[in-house]
Amino acid sequence: MKLIVRWLLLAAALLLVAYLYPGVVVKSFGSAMIAALVLGLLNTIVRPVLVLLTLPVTLLTLGLFLFVINAAVFWMAAGVLDGFYVTGFVAALVGSLIYSLAGMVIDVAMERIF
């Protein structure tokens, strides 16, 4: 039950990102649900591989390159899906930052509730 609630809240957070930043477009709540699922899968499977492959650059930039990796995963999800669009890399960077902040708020709220 907790997983489904978190998934629905992350889909709503993706709609919030599209509302706050015009570079990110989400067509509907159904598209946001699918996008949240794909983002979760990409963050689980692809992101650790990218972090491992770019570890020297990440260490050299004191971790700031992780923002680039998050933006790349966000942009990759938008490239795979219909109904979820990102206009460019800067939009993916800003969108991933807002989405990550919303995800942190959701996680803290769910820890207090459940």
PDB file of C-alpha atoms in Angstrom:
ATOM      1  CA  MET A   1       0.000   0.000   0.000  1.00  0.00           C
ATOM      2  CA  LYS A   2       2.831   2.384   0.880  1.00  0.00           C
ATOM      3  CA  LEU A   3       4.448   1.797  -2.534  1.00  0.00           C
ATOM      4  CA  ILE A   4       1.240   2.637  -4.412  1.00  0.00           C
ATOM      5  CA  VAL A   5       0.688   5.815  -2.385  1.00  0.00           C
ATOM      6  CA  ARG A   6       4.290   6.888  -3.016  1.00  0.00           C
ATOM      7  CA  TRP A   7       3.893   6.177  -6.748  1.00  0.00           C
ATOM      8  CA  LEU A   8       0.723   8.290  -6.925  1.00  0.00           C
ATOM      9  CA  LEU A   9       2.358  11.122  -4.995  1.00  0.00           C
ATOM     10  CA  LEU A  10       5.428  11.059  -7.261  1.00  0.00           C
ATOM     11  CA  ALA A  11       3.133  11.207 -10.289  1.00  0.00           C
ATOM     12  CA  ALA A  12       1.466  14.257  -8.743  1.00  0.00           C
ATOM     13  CA  ALA A  13       4.933  15.706  -8.111  1.00  0.00           C
ATOM     14  CA  LEU A  14       5.708  15.277 -11.796  1.00  0.00           C
ATOM     15  CA  LEU A  15       2.554  17.236 -12.614  1.00  0.00           C
ATOM     16  CA  LEU A  16       3.754  19.893 -10.173  1.00  0.00           C
ATOM     17  CA  VAL A  17       7.080  20.082 -12.027  1.00  0.00           C
ATOM     18  CA  ALA A  18       5.232  20.576 -15.305  1.00  0.00           C
ATOM     19  CA  TYR A  19       3.110  23.285 -13.697  1.00  0.00           C
ATOM     20  CA  LEU A  20       6.049  25.148 -12.160  1.00  0.00           C
ATOM     21  CA  TYR A  21       8.512  24.921 -15.051  1.00  0.00           C
ATOM     22  CA  PRO A  22       7.389  25.412 -18.671  1.00  0.00           C
ATOM     23  CA  GLY A  23      10.268  23.313 -20.082  1.00  0.00           C
ATOM     24  CA  VAL A  24       8.636  20.127 -18.795  1.00  0.00           C
ATOM     25  CA  VAL A  25       5.304  18.997 -20.252  1.00  0.00           C
ATOM     26  CA  VAL A  26       3.098  16.208 -18.909  1.00  0.00           C
ATOM     27  CA  LYS A  27      -0.087  15.570 -20.897  1.00  0.00           C
ATOM     28  CA  SER A  28      -2.222  13.864 -18.231  1.00  0.00           C
ATOM     29  CA  PHE A  29      -2.167  12.179 -14.846  1.00  0.00           C
ATOM     30  CA  GLY A  30      -1.964   8.801 -16.583  1.00  0.00           C
ATOM     31  CA  SER A  31       1.129   9.952 -18.433  1.00  0.00           C
ATOM     32  CA  ALA A  32       2.551  11.211 -15.144  1.00  0.00           C
ATOM     33  CA  MET A  33       1.936   7.812 -13.524  1.00  0.00           C
ATOM     34  CA  ILE A  34       3.739   6.002 -16.335  1.00  0.00           C
ATOM     35  CA  ALA A  35       6.553   8.569 -16.276  1.00  0.00           C
ATOM     36  CA  ALA A  36       6.961   8.198 -12.500  1.00  0.00           C
ATOM     37  CA  LEU A  37       7.165   4.431 -12.932  1.00  0.00           C
ATOM     38  CA  VAL A  38       9.750   4.698 -15.725  1.00  0.00           C
ATOM     39  CA  LEU A  39      11.758   7.264 -13.746  1.00  0.00           C
ATOM     40  CA  GLY A  40      11.787   4.911 -10.786  1.00  0.00           C
ATOM     41  CA  LEU A  41      12.955   2.011 -12.941  1.00  0.00           C
ATOM     42  CA  LEU A  42      15.663   4.097 -14.620  1.00  0.00           C
ATOM     43  CA  ASN A  43      16.841   5.410 -11.255  1.00  0.00           C
ATOM     44  CA  THR A  44      17.026   1.842  -9.984  1.00  0.00           C
ATOM     45  CA  ILE A  45      18.736   0.248 -12.995  1.00  0.00           C
ATOM     46  CA  VAL A  46      20.544   2.838 -15.132  1.00  0.00           C
ATOM     47  CA  ARG A  47      21.546   5.516 -12.611  1.00  0.00           C
ATOM     48  CA  PRO A  48      23.856   3.291 -10.499  1.00  0.00           C
ATOM     49  CA  VAL A  49      25.697   2.200 -13.649  1.00  0.00           C
ATOM     50  CA  LEU A  50      26.125   5.817 -14.734  1.00  0.00           C
ATOM     51  CA  VAL A  51      27.331   6.812 -11.268  1.00  0.00           C
ATOM     52  CA  LEU A  52      29.877   3.998 -11.283  1.00  0.00           C
ATOM     53  CA  LEU A  53      31.112   4.819 -14.792  1.00  0.00           C
ATOM     54  CA  THR A  54      31.498   8.514 -14.013  1.00  0.00           C
ATOM     55  CA  LEU A  55      32.941   8.101 -10.535  1.00  0.00           C
ATOM     56  CA  PRO A  56      36.239   9.891 -11.314  1.00  0.00           C
ATOM     57  CA  VAL A  57      34.411  12.928 -12.714  1.00  0.00           C
ATOM     58  CA  THR A  58      32.012  12.891  -9.776  1.00  0.00           C
ATOM     59  CA  LEU A  59      34.890  12.855  -7.305  1.00  0.00           C
ATOM     60  CA  LEU A  60      36.697  15.587  -9.226  1.00  0.00           C
ATOM     61  CA  THR A  61      33.627  17.845  -9.135  1.00  0.00           C
ATOM     62  CA  LEU A  62      32.933  16.992  -5.481  1.00  0.00           C
ATOM     63  CA  GLY A  63      29.627  15.330  -6.343  1.00  0.00           C
ATOM     64  CA  LEU A  64      28.191  18.076  -8.534  1.00  0.00           C
ATOM     65  CA  PHE A  65      28.253  15.772 -11.560  1.00  0.00           C
ATOM     66  CA  LEU A  66      25.440  13.796  -9.924  1.00  0.00           C
ATOM     67  CA  PHE A  67      23.119  16.648 -10.936  1.00  0.00           C
ATOM     68  CA  VAL A  68      24.095  16.000 -14.553  1.00  0.00           C
ATOM     69  CA  ILE A  69      23.410  12.280 -14.138  1.00  0.00           C
ATOM     70  CA  ASN A  70      19.972  13.008 -12.615  1.00  0.00           C
ATOM     71  CA  ALA A  71      19.172  15.346 -15.497  1.00  0.00           C
ATOM     72  CA  ALA A  72      20.307  12.742 -18.031  1.00  0.00           C
ATOM     73  CA  VAL A  73      18.042  10.099 -16.478  1.00  0.00           C
ATOM     74  CA  PHE A  74      15.131  12.574 -16.403  1.00  0.00           C
ATOM     75  CA  TRP A  75      15.751  13.454 -20.050  1.00  0.00           C
ATOM     76  CA  MET A  76      16.081   9.771 -20.960  1.00  0.00           C
ATOM     77  CA  ALA A  77      12.677   9.026 -19.442  1.00  0.00           C
ATOM     78  CA  ALA A  78      11.154  11.880 -21.425  1.00  0.00           C
ATOM     79  CA  GLY A  79      12.742  10.561 -24.605  1.00  0.00           C
ATOM     80  CA  VAL A  80      11.244   7.108 -24.119  1.00  0.00           C
ATOM     81  CA  LEU A  81       7.691   8.141 -23.235  1.00  0.00           C
ATOM     82  CA  ASP A  82       4.814   9.768 -25.056  1.00  0.00           C
ATOM     83  CA  GLY A  83       2.977  12.387 -23.040  1.00  0.00           C
ATOM     84  CA  PHE A  84       6.087  13.435 -21.111  1.00  0.00           C
ATOM     85  CA  TYR A  85       8.341  15.965 -22.817  1.00  0.00           C
ATOM     86  CA  VAL A  86      11.424  17.930 -21.825  1.00  0.00           C
ATOM     87  CA  THR A  87      12.534  20.761 -24.113  1.00  0.00           C
ATOM     88  CA  GLY A  88      16.274  20.464 -23.495  1.00  0.00           C
ATOM     89  CA  PHE A  89      19.040  19.612 -21.091  1.00  0.00           C
ATOM     90  CA  VAL A  90      18.591  22.734 -18.966  1.00  0.00           C
ATOM     91  CA  ALA A  91      14.894  21.921 -18.646  1.00  0.00           C
ATOM     92  CA  ALA A  92      15.833  18.370 -17.650  1.00  0.00           C
ATOM     93  CA  LEU A  93      18.237  19.733 -15.035  1.00  0.00           C
ATOM     94  CA  VAL A  94      15.697  22.113 -13.509  1.00  0.00           C
ATOM     95  CA  GLY A  95      12.916  19.526 -13.766  1.00  0.00           C
ATOM     96  CA  SER A  96      15.002  16.845 -12.090  1.00  0.00           C
ATOM     97  CA  LEU A  97      15.926  19.240  -9.278  1.00  0.00           C
ATOM     98  CA  ILE A  98      12.287  20.136  -8.604  1.00  0.00           C
ATOM     99  CA  TYR A  99      11.244  16.473  -8.894  1.00  0.00           C
ATOM    100  CA  SER A 100      13.996  15.394  -6.483  1.00  0.00           C
ATOM    101  CA  LEU A 101      12.999  18.036  -3.936  1.00  0.00           C
ATOM    102  CA  ALA A 102       9.361  16.975  -4.180  1.00  0.00           C
ATOM    103  CA  GLY A 103      10.427  13.335  -3.780  1.00  0.00           C
ATOM    104  CA  MET A 104      12.358  14.195  -0.625  1.00  0.00           C
ATOM    105  CA  VAL A 105       9.321  15.981   0.820  1.00  0.00           C
ATOM    106  CA  ILE A 106       7.137  12.986  -0.050  1.00  0.00           C
ATOM    107  CA  ASP A 107       9.577  10.582   1.603  1.00  0.00           C
ATOM    108  CA  VAL A 108       9.724  12.637   4.808  1.00  0.00           C
ATOM    109  CA  ALA A 109       5.937  12.960   4.916  1.00  0.00           C
ATOM    110  CA  MET A 110       5.436   9.242   4.367  1.00  0.00           C
ATOM    111  CA  GLU A 111       7.894   8.390   7.134  1.00  0.00           C
ATOM    112  CA  ARG A 112       5.859  10.501   9.529  1.00  0.00           C
ATOM    113  CA  ILE A 113       2.530   9.027   8.411  1.00  0.00           C
ATOM    114  CA  PHE A 114       3.396   5.335   8.040  1.00  0.00           C
TER     115      PHE A 114
END
